[in-house]
Coordinates of C-alpha atoms and ligand atoms in Angstrom, one line a residue:
M1 CA -17.9 -25.2 -3.7
V2 CA -21.0 -24.5 -5.9
S3 CA -23.3 -24.1 -3.0
I4 CA -21.3 -21.3 -1.4
L5 CA -20.7 -19.3 -4.6
S6 CA -22.9 -16.4 -5.6
S7 CA -22.8 -17.7 -9.1
S8 CA -23.9 -20.9 -10.9
S9 CA -22.6 -22.2 -14.2
V10 CA -25.8 -21.2 -15.9
G11 CA -24.8 -19.2 -19.0
A12 CA -21.2 -20.4 -18.8
R13 CA -19.1 -20.3 -22.0
P14 CA -15.4 -19.9 -22.8
V15 CA -14.3 -16.2 -22.6
R16 CA -11.2 -14.8 -24.1
A17 CA -10.2 -11.1 -24.3
A18 CA -9.8 -9.4 -27.7
R19 CA -6.3 -8.6 -28.8
G20 CA -4.9 -5.8 -31.0
S21 CA -5.2 -2.1 -31.5
V22 CA -8.9 -1.9 -32.6
R23 CA -11.3 -1.3 -29.8
T24 CA -15.0 -2.1 -29.3
C25 CA -15.4 0.4 -26.4
K26 CA -15.4 4.2 -26.8
T27 CA -12.2 4.8 -24.7
W28 CA -9.1 2.7 -24.1
Q29 CA -9.8 2.8 -20.4
A30 CA -13.2 1.1 -20.8
E31 CA -11.7 -1.3 -23.4
A32 CA -8.9 -2.2 -21.0
A33 CA -11.4 -2.9 -18.3
L34 CA -13.4 -5.1 -20.7
R35 CA -10.4 -7.0 -21.8
M36 CA -9.0 -7.5 -18.3
L37 CA -12.4 -8.7 -17.0
M38 CA -12.5 -11.3 -19.9
N39 CA -8.8 -12.1 -19.4
N40 CA -9.6 -13.0 -15.7
L41 CA -12.0 -15.6 -17.0
D42 CA -9.9 -17.0 -19.8
P43 CA -9.7 -20.8 -19.3
E44 CA -6.0 -20.5 -19.6
V45 CA -6.0 -18.0 -16.6
A46 CA -8.9 -18.8 -14.3
E47 CA -9.0 -21.8 -11.9
D48 CA -12.7 -22.5 -12.4
P49 CA -14.0 -20.2 -15.2
N50 CA -17.4 -21.9 -15.5
H51 CA -18.3 -20.6 -12.0
L52 CA -16.5 -17.3 -12.7
V53 CA -13.9 -18.3 -10.1
V54 CA -10.5 -16.8 -10.9
Y55 CA -8.3 -17.9 -8.0
G56 CA -7.9 -17.8 -4.2
G57 CA -10.5 -20.2 -3.1
R58 CA -13.7 -18.7 -4.5
G59 CA -12.5 -15.3 -5.8
Q60 CA -14.9 -14.3 -8.6
A61 CA -14.7 -11.8 -11.4
A62 CA -18.5 -11.2 -11.7
R63 CA -21.4 -12.2 -9.5
S64 CA -23.2 -14.3 -12.2
W65 CA -23.0 -14.9 -15.9
A66 CA -25.9 -12.5 -16.3
A67 CA -24.0 -9.9 -14.4
F68 CA -20.9 -10.5 -16.6
D69 CA -23.0 -9.9 -19.7
A70 CA -24.4 -6.7 -18.2
I71 CA -21.0 -5.4 -17.3
V72 CA -19.8 -6.1 -20.9
R73 CA -22.8 -4.3 -22.3
E74 CA -22.2 -1.2 -20.1
L75 CA -18.5 -1.0 -20.8
V76 CA -19.1 -1.1 -24.5
A77 CA -21.6 1.8 -24.2
L78 CA -19.7 3.8 -21.6
E79 CA -18.9 7.4 -22.7
S80 CA -15.5 9.1 -21.9
D81 CA -17.2 11.1 -19.1
Q82 CA -19.1 8.3 -17.5
T83 CA -18.3 5.9 -14.6
L84 CA -19.7 2.4 -14.2
L85 CA -20.4 1.3 -10.6
V86 CA -20.0 -2.4 -9.7
Q87 CA -21.2 -3.7 -6.4
S88 CA -19.9 -7.2 -5.6
G89 CA -19.6 -8.3 -9.2
K90 CA -22.9 -6.7 -10.4
P91 CA -23.3 -3.5 -12.4
V92 CA -25.6 -1.2 -10.4
G93 CA -25.4 2.2 -12.1
V94 CA -23.7 4.5 -14.6
L95 CA -23.0 8.1 -13.5
R96 CA -21.9 11.2 -15.3
T97 CA -18.4 12.1 -14.0
H98 CA -15.5 13.5 -16.1
D99 CA -12.8 12.4 -18.5
D100 CA -10.1 12.1 -15.8
A101 CA -12.3 10.1 -13.4
P102 CA -12.1 6.3 -13.2
R103 CA -14.3 4.5 -15.8
V104 CA -15.2 1.9 -13.3
L105 CA -15.5 2.0 -9.5
I106 CA -15.8 -1.4 -7.8
A107 CA -16.7 -2.4 -4.2
N108 CA -16.5 -6.1 -3.4
S109 CA -17.4 -8.3 -0.4
N110 CA -17.7 -5.3 2.0
L111 CA -19.7 -5.8 5.2
V112 CA -20.1 -3.6 8.3
P113 CA -17.6 -5.0 10.9
H114 CA -20.1 -6.5 13.3
W115 CA -21.7 -8.6 10.5
A116 CA -18.4 -9.5 8.8
T117 CA -18.5 -13.2 9.6
D118 CA -18.2 -16.2 7.4
E119 CA -21.8 -17.3 8.2
H120 CA -23.3 -14.0 7.3
F121 CA -21.2 -13.7 4.1
D122 CA -22.0 -17.3 3.0
D123 CA -25.7 -16.7 3.6
L124 CA -25.7 -13.6 1.4
A125 CA -23.5 -15.4 -1.2
R126 CA -25.9 -18.3 -1.4
R127 CA -28.7 -15.9 -2.0
G128 CA -26.7 -14.2 -4.8
L129 CA -26.4 -10.8 -2.9
I130 CA -22.7 -10.6 -2.5
M131 CA -19.5 -12.1 -4.1
F132 CA -16.0 -12.9 -2.8
G133 CA -13.7 -10.7 -4.9
Q134 CA -10.4 -11.9 -3.4
M135 CA -7.8 -9.3 -4.4
T136 CA -7.3 -9.2 -8.2
A137 CA -10.3 -11.5 -9.2
G138 CA -13.1 -9.0 -8.6
S139 CA -10.9 -6.1 -9.6
W140 CA -10.0 -7.5 -13.0
I141 CA -6.2 -7.4 -12.8
Y142 CA -5.3 -11.0 -12.3
I143 CA -2.4 -12.1 -14.6
G144 CA -2.3 -15.8 -13.8
T145 CA 0.1 -17.4 -11.4
Q146 CA 2.9 -15.0 -12.6
G147 CA 1.2 -12.3 -10.5
I148 CA 2.6 -13.6 -7.3
V149 CA 5.8 -15.1 -8.6
Q150 CA 8.1 -12.2 -7.9
G151 CA 6.7 -11.6 -4.5
T152 CA 7.3 -15.3 -3.7
Y153 CA 10.7 -15.1 -5.2
E154 CA 11.6 -12.0 -3.1
T155 CA 10.3 -13.7 0.0
F156 CA 12.4 -16.8 -0.5
A157 CA 15.4 -14.8 -1.5
E158 CA 15.2 -12.7 1.7
C159 CA 14.7 -15.9 3.7
A160 CA 17.9 -17.2 2.1
R161 CA 19.8 -14.0 3.0
Q162 CA 18.6 -14.1 6.6
H163 CA 19.0 -17.8 7.3
F164 CA 21.1 -19.5 4.6
R165 CA 23.9 -17.1 3.8
G166 CA 22.2 -15.9 0.6
S167 CA 21.5 -19.1 -1.2
L168 CA 19.0 -21.9 -1.1
R169 CA 21.2 -24.3 -3.1
G170 CA 21.1 -27.7 -1.3
R171 CA 18.1 -26.6 0.8
L172 CA 14.7 -28.3 0.9
L173 CA 11.6 -26.1 1.0
V174 CA 8.3 -27.9 1.8
T175 CA 4.9 -26.3 1.2
A176 CA 1.3 -27.1 0.2
G177 CA -1.3 -25.6 -2.1
A178 CA -0.5 -25.5 -5.8
G179 CA -3.5 -23.3 -6.7
G180 CA -3.6 -20.0 -8.6
M181 CA -1.2 -18.2 -6.2
G182 CA 0.3 -21.1 -4.3
G183 CA 1.4 -22.6 -7.7
A184 CA 4.0 -19.9 -7.9
Q185 CA 6.0 -21.4 -5.0
P186 CA 7.7 -24.3 -6.9
L187 CA 9.0 -21.9 -9.6
A188 CA 10.0 -19.2 -7.1
A189 CA 11.9 -21.8 -5.1
T190 CA 13.8 -23.3 -8.0
M191 CA 14.6 -19.7 -9.2
N192 CA 16.3 -19.4 -5.8
E193 CA 18.1 -22.8 -6.4
A194 CA 16.1 -24.8 -3.8
V195 CA 14.5 -28.2 -3.9
C196 CA 10.8 -27.7 -3.5
L197 CA 8.4 -30.4 -2.3
I198 CA 4.8 -29.3 -2.6
A199 CA 1.6 -31.1 -1.7
D200 CA -1.8 -30.5 -3.2
V201 CA -4.9 -32.6 -2.4
D202 CA -6.0 -32.1 -6.0
A203 CA -3.8 -33.9 -8.6
S204 CA -5.3 -31.9 -11.4
R205 CA -3.9 -28.7 -9.9
L206 CA -0.4 -30.2 -9.8
E207 CA -0.8 -31.2 -13.4
R208 CA -1.9 -27.7 -14.4
R209 CA 1.3 -26.3 -12.8
R210 CA 3.5 -28.8 -14.5
A211 CA 1.9 -28.1 -17.9
S212 CA 2.5 -24.3 -17.4
G213 CA 6.2 -24.9 -16.4
Y214 CA 5.7 -23.8 -12.7
L215 CA 6.3 -27.4 -11.4
D216 CA 9.0 -29.7 -12.7
E217 CA 7.6 -33.1 -11.8
I218 CA 4.9 -35.0 -10.0
A219 CA 6.0 -38.0 -7.8
A220 CA 4.2 -41.3 -7.9
G221 CA 3.7 -41.5 -4.1
L222 CA 4.5 -39.8 -0.9
D223 CA 7.6 -41.7 0.1
A224 CA 8.9 -41.5 -3.4
A225 CA 8.5 -37.8 -3.4
I226 CA 10.3 -37.4 -0.1
D227 CA 13.1 -39.7 -1.2
R228 CA 13.6 -37.8 -4.4
A229 CA 13.6 -34.4 -2.6
L230 CA 16.2 -35.7 -0.2
S231 CA 18.5 -37.0 -2.9
E232 CA 18.2 -33.8 -4.9
R233 CA 18.9 -31.7 -1.8
A234 CA 22.1 -33.8 -1.2
A235 CA 23.1 -33.2 -4.8
G236 CA 22.3 -29.5 -4.7
V237 CA 20.0 -29.7 -7.7
A238 CA 17.2 -27.2 -8.0
V239 CA 14.0 -29.1 -8.8
S240 CA 10.4 -28.9 -7.8
I241 CA 8.4 -32.1 -6.9
G242 CA 4.7 -32.2 -6.5
V243 CA 2.8 -34.9 -4.6
A244 CA -1.0 -35.4 -4.6
V245 CA -1.7 -35.5 -0.8
D246 CA -3.1 -33.1 1.7
A247 CA -0.7 -30.9 3.6
L248 CA -1.2 -32.6 7.0
T249 CA -0.4 -36.0 5.6
L250 CA 2.9 -34.7 4.0
L251 CA 4.0 -33.0 7.2
Q252 CA 3.1 -36.0 9.4
R253 CA 5.1 -38.3 7.1
L254 CA 8.1 -36.0 7.3
L255 CA 7.9 -36.0 11.1
D256 CA 7.5 -39.8 11.2
R257 CA 10.5 -40.3 9.0
G258 CA 12.6 -37.8 11.0
V259 CA 13.1 -35.7 7.9
L260 CA 13.9 -32.0 8.7
P261 CA 13.2 -29.6 5.8
D262 CA 15.1 -26.3 5.8
I263 CA 12.1 -24.2 5.2
V264 CA 8.4 -24.9 5.7
T265 CA 5.4 -22.8 4.7
D266 CA 1.9 -23.2 3.3
Q267 CA -0.5 -21.8 0.8
T268 CA -3.6 -23.9 1.2
P269 CA -6.8 -21.8 1.1
A270 CA -7.1 -21.6 4.8
H271 CA -8.5 -18.1 4.6
D272 CA -11.8 -19.9 3.6
I273 CA -12.8 -22.7 5.9
L274 CA -15.1 -24.1 3.1
S275 CA -12.3 -24.2 0.5
Y276 CA -9.6 -25.8 2.6
V277 CA -9.9 -29.6 2.3
P278 CA -10.1 -31.4 5.7
A279 CA -8.0 -34.5 6.4
G280 CA -9.4 -37.8 5.2
H281 CA -11.2 -36.3 2.2
S282 CA -10.6 -36.4 -1.5
V283 CA -11.6 -33.4 -3.5
E284 CA -14.8 -35.2 -4.5
S285 CA -15.8 -36.3 -1.0
A286 CA -15.1 -32.8 0.3
A287 CA -17.4 -31.4 -2.3
R288 CA -20.2 -33.7 -1.3
L289 CA -19.8 -32.9 2.3
R290 CA -19.7 -29.1 1.6
D291 CA -22.9 -29.4 -0.3
S292 CA -24.7 -31.7 2.2
D293 CA -23.5 -30.4 5.5
A294 CA -21.5 -27.2 5.5
K295 CA -21.4 -27.0 9.3
S296 CA -19.8 -30.4 9.7
Y297 CA -17.4 -29.5 6.9
A298 CA -16.3 -26.3 8.7
E299 CA -15.7 -28.3 12.0
Q300 CA -13.6 -30.8 10.2
S301 CA -11.7 -28.1 8.3
L302 CA -10.9 -26.2 11.5
D303 CA -9.8 -29.4 13.3
T304 CA -7.5 -30.2 10.5
M305 CA -6.0 -26.7 10.5
V306 CA -5.2 -27.2 14.2
Q307 CA -3.2 -30.3 13.5
H308 CA -1.7 -28.7 10.5
V309 CA -0.3 -25.8 12.5
Q310 CA 0.8 -28.2 15.3
K311 CA 3.0 -30.0 12.8
L312 CA 4.4 -26.7 11.5
V313 CA 5.3 -25.6 15.1
E314 CA 6.8 -29.0 15.7
L315 CA 9.0 -28.7 12.6
K316 CA 10.1 -25.2 13.8
R317 CA 11.0 -26.6 17.2
R318 CA 13.1 -29.3 15.5
G319 CA 15.0 -26.5 13.6
A320 CA 13.2 -25.7 10.4
V321 CA 12.6 -22.1 9.3
V322 CA 8.8 -21.8 9.3
F323 CA 6.7 -18.9 8.2
D324 CA 3.0 -18.3 7.5
Y325 CA 2.4 -17.4 3.9
G326 CA -0.6 -15.1 4.1
N327 CA -3.5 -17.5 4.3
N328 CA -4.6 -16.9 7.9
L329 CA -3.8 -20.5 8.9
R330 CA -2.4 -19.5 12.3
A331 CA -5.5 -17.5 13.4
R332 CA -7.8 -20.3 12.4
A333 CA -5.8 -22.8 14.6
E334 CA -5.6 -20.4 17.5
Q335 CA -9.3 -19.7 17.5
R336 CA -9.9 -23.4 17.5
G337 CA -7.9 -23.7 20.7
F338 CA -4.2 -24.2 19.7
A339 CA -2.6 -21.5 21.9
E340 CA 0.9 -21.7 20.3
A341 CA -0.3 -21.1 16.7
F342 CA 1.5 -17.8 16.4
E343 CA 4.9 -19.3 17.4
F344 CA 6.1 -18.7 13.8
P345 CA 5.9 -15.4 12.0
G346 CA 4.0 -14.1 9.0
F347 CA 6.0 -13.5 5.8
V348 CA 5.5 -9.7 5.8
P349 CA 7.1 -8.8 9.1
A350 CA 9.7 -11.5 8.5
Y351 CA 10.8 -10.6 5.0
I352 CA 8.8 -8.0 3.1
R353 CA 8.2 -4.9 5.3
P354 CA 11.5 -3.2 4.6
Q355 CA 10.5 -3.1 1.0
F356 CA 7.1 -1.6 1.8
C357 CA 8.9 1.2 3.8
L358 CA 10.4 2.3 0.5
G359 CA 7.2 2.2 -1.4
R360 CA 8.3 -1.0 -3.2
G361 CA 5.7 -3.4 -4.2
P362 CA 4.1 -5.3 -7.1
F363 CA 3.9 -3.5 -10.4
R364 CA 2.3 -5.5 -13.2
F365 CA 1.7 -4.6 -16.8
V366 CA -0.3 -6.3 -19.6
A367 CA 0.0 -5.9 -23.3
L368 CA -3.4 -5.3 -24.8
S369 CA -2.0 -6.2 -28.2
G370 CA -1.7 -9.8 -27.1
D371 CA 1.8 -9.7 -28.6
V372 CA 4.6 -11.1 -26.4
R373 CA 7.1 -8.9 -28.2
D374 CA 5.5 -5.9 -26.4
I375 CA 6.4 -7.4 -23.1
E376 CA 9.9 -8.2 -24.2
L377 CA 10.4 -4.6 -25.3
M378 CA 9.2 -3.2 -22.0
D379 CA 11.4 -5.7 -20.1
R380 CA 14.4 -4.3 -22.1
E381 CA 13.4 -0.7 -21.7
L382 CA 13.0 -1.1 -17.9
I383 CA 16.5 -2.5 -17.6
R384 CA 17.8 0.5 -19.5
L385 CA 15.7 2.9 -17.4
F386 CA 17.0 1.6 -14.1
P387 CA 20.6 0.5 -14.7
E388 CA 21.4 0.8 -11.0
D389 CA 18.7 -1.7 -10.1
T390 CA 20.7 -5.0 -10.7
G391 CA 18.1 -7.1 -8.8
L392 CA 15.4 -5.9 -11.2
A393 CA 17.6 -6.7 -14.3
R394 CA 18.3 -10.2 -12.8
W395 CA 14.6 -10.7 -12.2
L396 CA 13.4 -9.6 -15.6
S397 CA 15.9 -11.8 -17.4
L398 CA 14.9 -14.8 -15.2
A399 CA 11.2 -14.1 -15.8
G400 CA 11.7 -13.8 -19.5
E401 CA 13.4 -17.2 -19.6
R402 CA 11.2 -19.1 -17.1
I403 CA 7.7 -17.7 -17.1
Q404 CA 5.0 -18.8 -19.6
H405 CA 2.3 -16.3 -20.2
Q406 CA -1.3 -17.2 -19.3
G407 CA -3.9 -15.2 -21.3
L408 CA -2.8 -11.7 -22.3
P409 CA 1.0 -11.4 -22.1
A410 CA 2.0 -9.7 -18.9
R411 CA 4.9 -9.1 -16.6
I412 CA 5.3 -8.6 -12.8
C413 CA 8.2 -6.8 -11.2
W414 CA 8.6 -5.0 -7.9
L415 CA 9.2 -1.2 -8.2
G416 CA 9.4 1.5 -5.6
L417 CA 8.3 5.0 -5.1
G418 CA 10.0 7.1 -7.8
Q419 CA 10.4 4.2 -10.1
R420 CA 6.7 3.4 -10.8
Q421 CA 5.7 6.6 -12.5
R422 CA 8.9 6.7 -14.6
A423 CA 8.1 3.2 -15.8
G424 CA 4.5 4.3 -16.6
L425 CA 5.5 7.4 -18.5
L426 CA 8.0 5.4 -20.4
F427 CA 5.4 2.9 -21.5
N428 CA 3.0 5.7 -22.4
D429 CA 5.7 7.2 -24.6
L430 CA 6.4 3.8 -26.3
V431 CA 2.7 3.5 -27.1
R432 CA 2.6 7.1 -28.4
R433 CA 5.6 6.4 -30.7
G434 CA 4.1 3.2 -32.0
A435 CA 6.9 1.1 -30.6
L436 CA 4.2 -0.9 -28.7
R437 CA 1.4 -2.4 -30.7
A438 CA -1.5 -1.4 -28.5
P439 CA -2.0 0.4 -25.1
I440 CA -0.7 -1.1 -21.9
V441 CA -2.5 -1.8 -18.7
I442 CA -0.6 -1.1 -15.5
G443 CA -2.0 -2.4 -12.2
R444 CA -1.0 -4.2 -9.0
D445 CA -2.0 -6.7 -6.4
H446 CA -3.8 -5.4 -3.4
L447 CA -0.9 -6.8 -1.5
D448 CA 1.1 -3.6 -1.5
C449 CA 2.6 -1.0 0.8
G450 CA -0.3 1.4 1.4
S451 CA -3.3 -0.5 0.1
V452 CA -4.2 -3.0 2.7
A453 CA -5.0 -3.4 6.4
S454 CA -4.5 -7.1 7.3
P455 CA -3.3 -7.8 10.9
Y456 CA -2.3 -11.4 10.1
R457 CA -0.5 -10.5 6.9
E458 CA 0.6 -7.2 5.4
T459 CA 0.1 -5.2 8.6
E460 CA 1.1 -7.8 11.2
G461 CA 3.1 -6.4 14.1
M462 CA 3.2 -2.8 13.0
L463 CA 5.6 -0.7 15.1
D464 CA 2.9 1.4 16.6
G465 CA 0.2 -1.3 16.9
T466 CA -2.0 0.1 14.1
D467 CA -2.3 -3.4 12.5
A468 CA -6.1 -3.2 12.2
V469 CA -6.6 0.4 11.3
S470 CA -8.2 0.3 7.9
D471 CA -8.3 4.1 7.2
W472 CA -5.2 3.5 5.0
P473 CA -6.8 1.3 2.3
L474 CA -9.8 3.5 2.3
L475 CA -7.5 6.5 1.8
N476 CA -5.7 4.5 -0.9
A477 CA -8.8 4.0 -2.9
L478 CA -9.8 7.7 -2.6
V479 CA -6.3 8.8 -3.6
A480 CA -6.3 6.5 -6.7
T481 CA -9.8 7.9 -7.6
A482 CA -8.7 11.5 -7.1
S483 CA -5.5 10.9 -9.1
G484 CA -7.4 9.5 -12.1
A485 CA -6.9 5.7 -12.1
S486 CA -8.8 3.9 -14.9
W487 CA -10.6 1.7 -12.4
V488 CA -10.4 1.5 -8.6
S489 CA -11.6 -1.2 -6.2
L490 CA -12.2 -1.5 -2.5
H491 CA -12.4 -5.0 -1.1
H492 CA -12.9 -6.9 2.1
G493 CA -11.6 -10.3 3.1
G494 CA -9.2 -11.2 0.3
G495 CA -6.1 -13.2 1.2
V496 CA -7.0 -14.0 4.8
G497 CA -10.8 -14.2 4.7
I498 CA -13.9 -12.5 5.8
G499 CA -13.4 -10.2 8.8
Y500 CA -9.6 -10.1 8.5
S501 CA -8.7 -7.5 5.9
Q502 CA -9.7 -4.5 3.9
H503 CA -7.8 -3.5 0.8
A504 CA -7.8 -1.4 -2.4
G505 CA -6.7 -1.8 -5.9
Q506 CA -6.0 0.6 -8.8
V507 CA -5.4 0.0 -12.5
I508 CA -4.2 2.7 -15.0
V509 CA -4.1 2.6 -18.7
A510 CA -1.2 3.9 -20.8
D511 CA -2.8 4.8 -24.2
G512 CA -0.1 7.1 -25.5
T513 CA -2.1 10.3 -25.0
P514 CA -0.9 13.4 -23.0
E515 CA -4.0 13.0 -20.8
A516 CA -2.9 9.5 -19.9
A517 CA 0.6 10.8 -19.1
G518 CA -0.9 13.2 -16.6
R519 CA -2.9 10.5 -15.0
L520 CA 0.0 8.0 -14.9
L521 CA 2.2 10.6 -13.2
R522 CA -0.3 11.3 -10.5
V523 CA -1.5 7.7 -9.9
L524 CA 1.9 6.0 -10.0
T525 CA 3.4 8.6 -7.7
N526 CA 0.6 8.9 -5.2
D527 CA -0.2 5.2 -4.8
P528 CA 3.2 4.1 -3.5
A529 CA 3.6 7.5 -1.7
L530 CA 0.7 6.6 0.5
G531 CA 2.5 3.4 1.4
V532 CA 5.6 5.3 2.5
L533 CA 3.4 7.8 4.5
R534 CA 1.6 4.9 6.2
H535 CA 4.9 3.3 7.3
A536 CA 6.5 6.6 8.2
D537 CA 3.4 7.4 10.4
A538 CA 3.8 4.0 12.1
G539 CA 7.3 5.0 13.1
Y540 CA 9.6 3.2 10.5
A541 CA 12.7 5.3 10.1
E542 CA 13.4 3.9 6.6
A543 CA 10.0 5.2 5.5
S544 CA 10.6 8.6 7.0
A545 CA 13.9 8.8 5.1
A546 CA 12.2 7.7 1.9
A547 CA 9.5 10.3 2.4
A548 CA 12.2 13.0 2.8
Q549 CA 14.2 11.7 -0.2
H550 CA 11.1 12.0 -2.4
G551 CA 9.9 15.3 -1.0
L552 CA 6.7 14.0 0.5
A553 CA 5.1 16.4 2.9
I554 CA 4.4 14.9 6.4
P555 CA 2.5 17.5 8.3
M556 CA 3.0 15.9 11.8
A557 CA 5.9 13.7 12.9
P558 CA 4.9 10.3 14.2
R559 CA 4.3 10.2 18.0
Ligands
LIG601 P1 -6.6 -21.6 -4.9 O1 -7.9 -21.8 -4.3 O2 -6.4 -21.3 -6.3 O3 -5.8 -23.0 -4.6 C1 -5.7 -23.6 -3.3 C2 -5.1 -25.0 -3.6 O4 -5.0 -25.6 -2.3 C3 -5.9 -25.9 -4.5 O5 -5.1 -26.4 -5.4 C4 -6.5 -27.0 -3.5 O6 -6.6 -28.2 -4.1 C5 -5.4 -27.0 -2.5 N1 -5.8 -27.5 -1.1 C6 -6.9 -27.2 -0.5 N2 -6.9 -27.8 0.7 C7 -5.7 -28.5 0.8 C8 -5.1 -29.2 1.8 N3 -5.7 -29.5 3.0 N4 -3.8 -29.8 1.6 C9 -3.2 -29.5 0.4 N5 -3.8 -28.8 -0.6 C10 -5.0 -28.3 -0.4 O7 -5.9 -20.6 -3.9 P2 -4.6 -19.7 -4.2 O8 -4.9 -18.5 -5.1 O9 -3.4 -20.5 -4.6 O10 -4.3 -19.1 -2.7 C11 -3.9 -19.9 -1.7 C12 -3.9 -19.2 -0.4 O11 -2.8 -18.3 -0.4 C13 -5.1 -18.4 -0.1 O12 -5.4 -18.4 1.3 C14 -4.7 -17.0 -0.5 O13 -5.4 -16.0 0.2 C15 -3.3 -17.0 0.0 N6 -2.5 -16.0 -0.8 C16 -1.3 -15.6 -0.3 C17 -0.6 -14.7 -1.0 C18 0.7 -14.3 -0.6 O14 1.4 -13.5 -1.2 N7 1.2 -14.8 0.5 C19 -1.0 -14.2 -2.2 C20 -2.2 -14.6 -2.6 C21 -2.9 -15.5 -1.9

C-alpha cells in the first residue's frame, strides 16, 4: 500500500481531537474542522492512521504529515472572514471571504476526464502531487464504521421487504470485506435478525470489528464457519460469524458444498485494484507484490475479480438474492472480459432510490464536547421532534443499544427534505440553551441524493439515462458554499474508484448563535432539495410530488 500512497509514515504520531467547550481556533467553524480532521486520524477511528489512511482502501485525511501540520496551523490562525483552500490534502492558500462563507474549501483527487485513469492517478500519488480522498476521509467527516451502518441496515431491511416478507430471521447473508465501511455489514445484518457470514483476508480487521461490537465471533476455519452459519440459520438465531479467508475462497467453498445463501453481496475494496487482495495471497505477500511489481498485482487482482463475480452470478442463478454493494466489482470484471458481470443489480436502484427521491439520506452529527450524553439527548429530542417517524425511533433506540462510539461520539440517521433543517435548528437551540455541552457538527456521507454522479452506484440506471452527468454534484458543492456550509468538498473517485464518480460533501456547525441558525436553515434545506430536484428532473414522479409538497420551484417540467 505504501508505494501507492501520497504519504509516508514520516512524522506519524497518534492524533486525538480535543474535547469540550474551550476552543483553540478563533471560530467554532474552524475549531470543528480541526477536531474533525484529527478525529478522522484518531487510532480508534482510522484504519491506518500512521499513513493518514482513514478508510476505503487508501482514503486519506491529509496528503502528508507535513501537510497535516500545516492545515492545523492554518486552522488555528484562521479569522472569521477567511477561507482555507485545501487541494488534495494540502493547504494551498488562505483567502479573505466573509463570515457566512465556508471556513474551508476542499478539492480532492480531481482529474480532467481524459486523464482520470488509475495509472495517471497512481503516478501523481507516488510523486506526492495528489491524494485519494475517498468520500468522508479527505473531507473530515468520517465517524467510524457507524457512518454506514444505517444505510446498510436500510438496504438489508428493504431487501427483506422485497424478497423475504419483511424479515431476515432464519436467513443467511454472505459477504466479504470487514474494513472501515464493510465492517458495518455484520451488525446491520444481525440488527435485521439475519445470520451473517463475512470473509476478510486480513484476520486483524475481523478482530477489530469483534472488539468494537460489530462482529459477534470469528470461526476457527472455513468449514467450521459455514457449519455454524447453517445451524444458526436453521435455528433462526441472529449472529455474525467472521472467517479469515478471501472472498473467492469462501464463495467457491459454498458452491462446492452445495450451500445456497439467501443473500450474497460484497464490500471488498474492488474500487481500487491495488487494494483488493488477489487470490492466493496473504496480506503480507500481497504487500510485497504491490511494492515490487504493481503491474502484475493489477493483473492478478483483475483476474480474481472476474472469478469473484462469476461465483456471484452462479449463486444468483442457483436462487440467491445477489446485489453489488457499491465497490465497482461488476465493472472491473466486465472490463476484464466477463460479459455477464452486470447480471445482478447495484444496491441503489434495487433498494435505495425511492428514499433519494424524497431527499432522504445520511444525516450524521458529532458532539464536540466528547460527551456521550450529548448524543443521547439529541437521540431523544429527535424522537420527540418526529413522532410520526416510527422507523427513525426504532433505528435510534437500536443504535443507542448496539453501536459503540469510535472517537468523538456521533450518530447517523437517515432524514429527508423537511426534516434535516428542523433537526439542525433544534440542535442549535439546544447548544444555545446550554443543554448540550459544546457545539455540534452536522455532516453527511457523499453517498446522498443530490451529491453524487456514479453510474455504477448512486446514479445507476437513472430513468432518463443521465447516470454519468456530473453537473449535479458540482451544483451541490456550489449550493452548499452559497448557503454557508462550514466546509465544502468536491471529490472524484470515492466509492467506486478513479474515473467512475464525482461527488460533493458539506459539513455545518451548530454553535448556538443566530448566525449559525440562518446557515443551518439554508444549508440543510438546500442540500437535500437539490437531491429532490435532481430526481424530479430525471422523471421520478415521487420526487416531483416531494418537490411540490415542499414548495420547491421547478422552472421546467422534465421532458
Ligand atoms: P477498507 O479498505 O477499509 O476495507 C477493505 C477490507 O477488505 C479490508 O479489511 C481488506 O482486508 C479486505 N479485503 C481486501 N481484499 C479482499 C478479498 N479479496 N477478500 C476478502 N477481503 C478482502 O474499505 P471499506 O471502507 O470497508 O470499503 C470497502 C468497499 O466498499 C470500497 O470499495 C468502498 O468504496 C465501498 N463502499 C461502499 C459503500 C456503500 O454504501 N455501499 C460505502 C462506502 C464504501
